[in-house]
Coordinates of N, CA and C in Angstrom, one line a residue:
M63 N 24.1 -18.7 1.9 CA 24.7 -18.3 3.1 C 24.6 -18.5 4.4
S64 N 24.7 -20.0 5.4 CA 23.9 -20.4 6.7 C 24.7 -19.7 7.8
T65 N 23.9 -19.3 8.6 CA 24.2 -18.7 10.1 C 24.1 -20.0 11.2
P66 N 24.4 -19.9 12.3 CA 24.0 -21.2 13.4 C 22.2 -20.0 13.8
A67 N 22.2 -19.3 13.6 CA 21.2 -18.6 13.8 C 20.3 -19.5 12.8
H68 N 20.5 -19.4 11.9 CA 19.3 -19.7 11.0 C 19.1 -21.3 10.6
E69 N 20.4 -22.0 11.0 CA 20.1 -23.3 10.8 C 18.9 -23.9 12.4
H70 N 19.4 -22.8 13.5 CA 18.6 -23.2 15.0 C 17.3 -22.9 14.2
W71 N 17.3 -21.9 13.8 CA 15.8 -21.9 13.1 C 14.7 -22.2 12.3
T72 N 16.3 -22.6 10.8 CA 15.1 -23.5 10.3 C 14.8 -25.1 11.3
D73 N 16.2 -25.4 11.7 CA 15.4 -27.1 12.8 C 14.1 -26.9 13.1
L74 N 13.6 -25.3 13.9 CA 13.1 -25.4 14.8 C 11.9 -25.5 14.6
T75 N 10.9 -26.5 15.8 CA 9.2 -26.3 15.7 C 8.3 -25.6 15.9
V76 N 7.6 -25.8 15.0 CA 7.1 -24.2 15.1 C 5.2 -23.9 15.7
R77 N 4.7 -24.3 16.5 CA 3.0 -24.5 16.7 C 2.6 -23.6 17.1
R78 N 3.4 -22.1 17.5 CA 2.8 -21.2 18.3 C 3.2 -20.7 17.9
P79 N 2.7 -19.1 17.6 CA 3.4 -17.9 17.1 C 4.6 -17.0 18.5
N80 N 4.4 -17.9 19.3 CA 5.7 -17.0 20.5 C 7.1 -18.0 20.0
D81 N 6.7 -19.6 19.3 CA 7.7 -20.3 19.1 C 8.5 -18.9 18.0
V82 N 8.1 -18.5 17.1 CA 8.9 -17.6 16.1 C 9.5 -16.4 16.8
R83 N 10.9 -17.3 17.6 CA 12.0 -16.6 18.3 C 13.3 -17.3 17.4
T84 N 14.7 -16.6 17.5 CA 15.6 -16.6 17.2 C 16.7 -17.5 18.4
I85 N 17.7 -18.7 18.6 CA 18.0 -19.1 19.3 C 18.4 -18.1 20.9
T86 N 18.6 -16.9 20.1 CA 18.9 -15.6 21.7 C 17.8 -15.2 21.8
G87 N 15.9 -15.5 21.8 CA 14.8 -15.1 21.8 C 14.7 -14.0 21.5
R88 N 15.0 -13.4 20.3 CA 14.8 -12.4 19.8 C 13.9 -12.2 18.3
P89 N 12.7 -11.7 18.3 CA 12.2 -12.0 17.1 C 12.6 -12.5 15.9
V90 N 12.2 -13.4 14.8 CA 12.9 -13.7 13.7 C 12.7 -13.0 12.2
S91 N 13.2 -12.5 11.4 CA 13.4 -11.4 10.2 C 11.6 -12.1 9.5
L92 N 10.9 -11.2 9.4 CA 9.6 -11.3 8.1 C 10.1 -12.3 7.2
S93 N 10.9 -12.5 6.4 CA 11.6 -12.8 5.5 C 11.8 -14.5 5.6
W94 N 12.4 -15.2 7.1 CA 13.1 -16.2 7.2 C 11.6 -16.5 7.8
Q95 N 10.0 -16.3 8.0 CA 9.2 -15.8 8.7 C 8.4 -17.4 7.5
V96 N 8.5 -16.2 6.3 CA 8.1 -16.6 5.2 C 8.5 -17.3 4.3
E97 N 9.8 -18.3 4.6 CA 11.0 -18.7 4.2 C 10.5 -20.8 4.0
K98 N 10.1 -20.1 6.0 CA 9.5 -21.6 6.4 C 8.0 -21.8 6.2
R99 N 7.4 -20.9 6.3 CA 5.9 -21.0 6.4 C 5.9 -21.2 4.5
A100 N 7.0 -21.3 3.9 CA 6.9 -21.8 2.1 C 6.7 -23.2 2.4
A101 N 7.9 -23.7 3.5 CA 8.0 -25.2 2.8 C 7.0 -25.7 3.3
H102 N 6.5 -25.4 4.5 CA 5.8 -26.1 5.0 C 4.7 -26.1 3.7
I103 N 3.5 -25.4 3.3 CA 3.2 -25.1 2.4 C 3.3 -26.0 1.2
D104 N 4.6 -26.4 1.0 CA 4.8 -27.0 -0.2 C 4.5 -28.1 0.3
R105 N 4.8 -29.2 1.4 CA 4.7 -30.0 1.6 C 3.5 -30.6 2.3
L106 N 2.6 -29.5 2.1 CA 1.1 -30.1 2.0 C -0.1 -29.7 0.6
M107 N 1.3 -28.7 -0.1 CA 0.6 -29.2 -1.9 C 0.6 -30.3 -1.9
N108 N 2.0 -30.9 -1.5 CA 2.7 -32.7 -2.3 C 1.3 -33.1 -1.8
R109 N 0.3 -33.1 -1.0 CA -0.6 -34.3 -0.8 C -1.9 -34.0 -2.0
T110 N -1.9 -33.7 -2.8 CA -2.5 -33.0 -3.7 C -2.2 -33.9 -4.9
L111 N -1.3 -34.6 -5.1 CA -0.2 -35.1 -5.7 C -1.1 -36.9 -5.8
P112 N -0.7 -37.4 -7.0 CA -1.0 -38.9 -7.1 C -0.1 -39.9 -5.8
A113 N -1.0 -40.3 -5.1 CA 0.0 -41.8 -4.8 C 1.7 -42.5 -5.5
D114 N 0.8 -42.2 -6.9 CA 1.8 -42.9 -7.9 C 2.7 -42.6 -8.0
F115 N 2.6 -40.8 -7.9 CA 4.0 -39.4 -8.3 C 5.2 -40.2 -8.3
P116 N 5.5 -40.3 -9.7 CA 6.8 -40.9 -9.7 C 8.2 -40.1 -9.0
D117 N 8.0 -38.8 -8.3 CA 9.6 -38.0 -8.0 C 9.0 -38.2 -5.9
P118 N 10.6 -38.5 -5.5 CA 10.2 -39.0 -4.4 C 8.9 -37.2 -3.8
V119 N 8.7 -37.2 -2.9 CA 7.5 -36.6 -2.6 C 7.9 -36.0 -0.7
E120 N 8.0 -35.1 0.4 CA 7.6 -35.5 1.5 C 6.0 -34.2 1.2
R121 N 6.0 -35.0 2.0 CA 3.9 -34.8 2.4 C 3.4 -34.3 3.3
G122 N 2.6 -32.9 3.4 CA 2.4 -32.8 4.9 C 1.4 -33.4 5.6
D123 N 1.3 -32.8 7.0 CA 0.8 -33.5 8.1 C -0.2 -32.0 9.3
A124 N -0.7 -32.7 9.9 CA -1.4 -32.0 10.6 C -0.2 -30.8 11.7
G125 N 1.2 -31.3 11.6 CA 1.9 -30.7 12.2 C 2.6 -29.3 11.4
D126 N 2.5 -29.8 9.7 CA 2.8 -28.8 9.5 C 1.9 -27.6 9.1
V127 N 0.2 -28.3 8.9 CA -0.7 -27.2 9.1 C -0.6 -26.0 10.6
L128 N -0.3 -26.7 11.3 CA 0.0 -26.2 12.6 C 0.6 -24.8 12.4
A129 N 1.7 -25.6 11.9 CA 3.2 -24.5 11.8 C 2.9 -23.5 10.5
V130 N 1.8 -23.7 9.5 CA 1.1 -22.3 8.5 C 0.3 -21.8 9.1
L131 N -0.5 -22.0 10.1 CA -1.5 -21.4 11.1 C -0.2 -20.5 12.2
A132 N 0.3 -20.9 13.2 CA 1.5 -20.2 13.9 C 2.4 -18.8 13.0
L133 N 2.8 -19.1 12.0 CA 3.5 -18.5 11.6 C 2.8 -17.3 10.3
S134 N 1.2 -18.1 10.2 CA 0.7 -16.1 9.5 C 0.8 -15.3 10.3
E135 N 0.5 -16.4 12.0 CA -0.3 -15.1 12.9 C 1.0 -14.4 13.8
S136 N 1.6 -14.7 13.7 CA 3.3 -14.1 13.9 C 3.0 -13.3 13.0
M137 N 3.6 -13.4 11.6 CA 3.5 -12.6 10.6 C 2.7 -11.3 11.1
R138 N 0.9 -11.6 10.9 CA 0.6 -10.8 11.0 C 0.4 -9.9 12.0
R139 N 0.9 -10.1 13.4 CA 1.5 -9.9 14.4 C 2.4 -8.8 13.6
D140 N 3.5 -9.6 14.3 CA 5.0 -8.3 13.2 C 4.7 -7.5 12.1
L141 N 3.4 -7.9 10.9 CA 3.3 -6.5 10.1 C 2.8 -5.2 10.7
T142 N 1.5 -6.1 12.1 CA 0.8 -5.1 12.3 C 1.2 -3.8 13.6
A143 N 1.7 -4.5 14.2 CA 3.1 -4.0 14.4 C 3.8 -2.5 13.7
R144 N 4.7 -2.7 12.7 CA 5.3 -2.5 12.5 C 4.3 -1.3 11.2
R145 N 3.3 -1.2 11.2 CA 2.3 -0.7 10.0 C 2.3 1.3 10.8
A146 N 2.5 1.7 12.1 CA 2.7 3.0 12.5 C 3.3 3.8 11.9
G147 N 5.1 2.6 12.2 CA 6.0 3.1 12.0 C 6.2 3.3 11.0
D148 N 5.3 2.9 9.8 CA 5.6 2.1 8.1 C 4.7 4.0 7.3
I149 N 3.7 4.4 8.7 CA 2.7 5.8 7.8 C 4.0 6.5 8.1
R150 N 4.2 7.5 9.3 CA 5.0 8.1 10.2 C 6.1 7.9 8.8
E151 N 6.7 6.8 8.7 CA 7.9 6.9 7.9 C 7.4 8.2 6.5
A152 N 5.7 7.4 5.6 CA 5.7 8.0 4.3 C 5.6 9.3 4.1
L153 N 5.0 9.3 5.5 CA 4.9 10.7 5.4 C 6.0 11.6 5.2
L154 N 6.8 11.5 6.2 CA 8.2 11.9 6.5 C 8.7 12.3 5.0
L155 N 8.7 10.6 3.8 CA 9.2 10.9 3.1 C 8.6 11.6 1.8
G156 N 7.3 12.3 2.2 CA 6.3 13.4 1.3 C 5.1 12.4 1.1
A157 N 4.3 11.6 1.8 CA 3.6 11.1 1.1 C 2.3 11.1 1.8
T158 N 0.8 11.5 1.2 CA 0.0 12.5 1.5 C -1.0 10.9 2.5
W159 N -2.0 12.0 3.7 CA -2.8 10.5 4.7 C -4.1 9.8 3.1
T160 N -4.0 11.3 2.0 CA -4.9 10.0 1.1 C -4.4 8.8 0.7
E161 N -3.4 9.3 -0.2 CA -2.2 7.7 -0.2 C -2.1 6.8 0.3
I162 N -2.0 7.3 2.0 CA -1.6 6.5 2.6 C -2.9 5.5 2.8
A163 N -3.9 6.3 3.2 CA -5.0 5.3 3.6 C -5.7 4.4 2.0
A164 N -4.9 5.0 0.5 CA -5.4 3.9 -0.3 C -4.6 2.7 0.5
A165 N -3.2 2.8 0.6 CA -2.3 2.0 0.3 C -3.0 0.7 1.2
I166 N -3.7 1.5 2.7 CA -3.5 0.4 3.3 C -5.4 0.1 3.6
D167 N -6.0 0.8 2.7 CA -7.0 0.5 2.1 C -7.9 0.6 3.6
S168 N -8.0 2.1 3.8 CA -8.9 2.6 4.7 C -9.7 4.6 4.6
T169 N -9.8 5.3 5.5 CA -9.9 6.5 5.3 C -8.6 6.9 6.1
P170 N -8.1 8.3 5.5 CA -7.6 9.8 5.5 C -7.4 9.2 7.2
D171 N -8.9 8.9 7.8 CA -9.1 9.2 9.4 C -8.6 8.1 9.9
E172 N -8.9 6.8 10.1 CA -8.7 5.7 9.9 C -7.0 5.3 9.9
A173 N -6.3 6.2 9.0 CA -4.9 5.7 9.3 C -4.3 7.0 10.7
R174 N -5.1 8.0 10.1 CA -4.2 8.9 11.3 C -4.1 8.5 12.6
A175 N -6.1 7.3 12.8 CA -6.0 6.9 14.4 C -4.6 5.6 14.5
I176 N -4.7 5.3 13.4 CA -3.4 3.8 14.0 C -2.3 5.0 14.1
L177 N -1.5 5.7 13.6 CA -0.8 6.7 14.2 C -0.6 7.3 15.1
R178 N -2.4 7.7 15.7 CA -2.4 8.0 16.8 C -2.1 7.3 17.9
D179 N -2.4 6.5 18.0 CA -2.9 5.2 18.8 C -1.0 4.8 19.5
W180 N -0.5 5.0 17.9 CA 1.1 4.9 18.1 C 1.7 5.0 19.1
T181 N 1.4 6.5 18.7 CA 2.7 7.7 19.3 C 2.3 8.0 20.8
E182 N 0.6 8.1 20.3 CA 1.1 8.0 22.3 C 1.1 6.7 23.1
R183 N 0.9 5.7 22.3 CA 1.3 4.0 23.2 C 2.9 4.6 23.5
Q184 N 4.0 4.9 22.2 CA 5.5 5.2 22.6 C 5.5 6.5 23.0
H185 N 4.3 7.7 24.0 CA 5.4 8.8 24.6 C 4.6 7.9 25.9
W186 N 3.9 7.5 26.2 CA 3.3 7.0 27.1 C 4.9 5.6 27.5
L187 N 5.3 5.1 27.1 CA 6.4 4.6 27.1 C 7.5 4.5 27.5
H188 N 8.0 6.0 27.0 CA 9.4 6.3 27.0 C 8.9 7.8 28.4
Q189 N 7.4 8.0 29.3 CA 7.2 8.6 30.2 C 8.0 7.2 31.8
R190 N 6.8 6.4 31.0 CA 7.2 5.5 32.1 C 8.6 4.5 32.6
E191 N 9.3 4.2 31.7 CA 10.4 4.3 30.8 C 11.8 5.6 31.9
V192 N 11.5 7.1 31.6 CA 11.7 7.9 32.4 C 12.0 7.9 34.7
E193 N 10.3 7.7 34.1 CA 9.7 7.1 35.8 C 11.2 6.4 35.8
R194 N 11.6 4.9 35.4 CA 11.8 4.3 36.1 C 13.2 4.4 36.0
G195 N 14.0 5.5 35.2 CA 14.8 6.0 35.8 C 16.1 4.6 34.9
E196 N 15.6 4.5 34.2 CA 16.3 3.9 32.5 C 17.4 4.6 32.0
G197 N 18.3 4.5 31.8 CA 19.6 5.0 31.0 C 19.1 5.5 29.7
R198 N 18.7 5.0 29.1 CA 18.1 4.8 27.4 C 16.9 4.3 27.4
P199 N 16.0 5.6 27.5 CA 14.4 5.0 27.0 C 14.0 4.9 26.2
L200 N 12.9 3.8 25.8 CA 12.8 3.5 25.0 C 11.6 4.4 24.5
G201 N 10.6 4.3 23.4 CA 9.1 5.3 23.8 C 10.2 6.5 22.5
S202 N 8.5 7.6 22.7 CA 8.5 9.1 21.9 C 9.2 10.0 23.4
D203 N 10.4 10.7 23.3 CA 10.3 11.4 24.7 C 9.3 12.9 23.7
A204 N 9.4 13.8 24.2 CA 8.4 14.8 24.6 C 8.6 15.7 22.7
D205 N 9.4 15.5 22.0 CA 10.0 16.3 20.2 C 9.6 15.2 19.6
R206 N 9.9 13.7 19.7 CA 9.8 13.4 18.9 C 8.1 13.1 18.7
H207 N 7.0 13.0 20.1 CA 5.5 12.8 19.9 C 4.8 13.9 19.4
A208 N 5.8 15.4 19.9 CA 4.7 16.5 19.2 C 5.3 16.2 17.5
A209 N 6.4 15.6 17.0 CA 6.6 16.0 16.1 C 5.3 15.0 15.3
V210 N 5.8 13.8 15.4 CA 4.4 13.2 14.8 C 2.9 13.4 15.0
L211 N 2.4 14.6 15.8 CA 1.7 15.1 16.1 C 1.3 15.6 15.2
A212 N 2.0 16.8 14.9 CA 2.1 17.5 13.4 C 2.4 16.4 12.0
L213 N 2.6 16.1 11.9 CA 2.3 14.8 10.7 C 0.6 14.7 10.7
I214 N 0.2 14.0 12.1 CA -1.4 14.3 12.6 C -2.5 14.7 11.5
E215 N -1.3 15.9 11.9 CA -1.9 16.9 11.6 C -2.3 17.9 10.2
L216 N -1.8 16.6 9.7 CA -1.5 18.0 8.4 C -2.9 16.8 7.6
A217 N -3.0 18.1 6.2 CA -4.6 17.9 5.6 C -4.4 16.5 4.9
D218 N -5.5 16.0 4.3 CA -5.5 14.5 3.4 C -4.4 15.0 2.5
D219 N -4.4 15.5 1.6 CA -3.6 16.0 0.2 C -2.7 17.0 0.9
E220 N -1.9 17.4 1.7 CA -0.2 17.7 2.4 C 0.2 17.1 2.3
S221 N 1.1 17.5 1.7 CA 3.2 16.4 2.2 C 3.6 17.4 3.2
M222 N 4.6 16.0 3.5 CA 5.3 16.5 3.7 C 5.7 18.0 3.0
A223 N 6.5 17.4 2.2 CA 7.6 18.3 0.7 C 6.9 19.0 1.1
A224 N 5.9 19.8 0.9 CA 4.7 20.5 1.2 C 5.5 21.6 1.7
G225 N 5.2 21.9 3.2 CA 5.4 22.4 4.3 C 6.9 22.3 4.6
A226 N 7.6 21.0 4.0 CA 9.4 22.1 4.3 C 9.9 22.9 4.0

């Protein structure tokens, strides 16, 4: 199934991470980015085929490599931006800091630092939005901020399920 947004994305030339936007200027889903990146990589892989390869193939060029680099950076940024929220969700669903640390190849304290930094930025954003008089402020209000700080205080092998 194709939509106008997907068709726009498929036809879009990507050369910089900031090119990764939908027709409305919103971020593009990771699955669409992976799909586009794979198409560029396929063309680049076709460069390794012999010149007399019997089937018609599209061979990659510098534009394909630039697109792969730009898409890789965009995906890295998107995944990094999601990481703290994923850590929070894992804790809420019963994972421990030890399990989370193993999943992201870090220590429990490093994982806590990721979540702490994120919740402080979310709380600051909310306070700024309230000061500006925004109707529906973004970020984390005081209650949500406190709830995340409580998650950070869980012991390495303690889960929310144990405290619930």
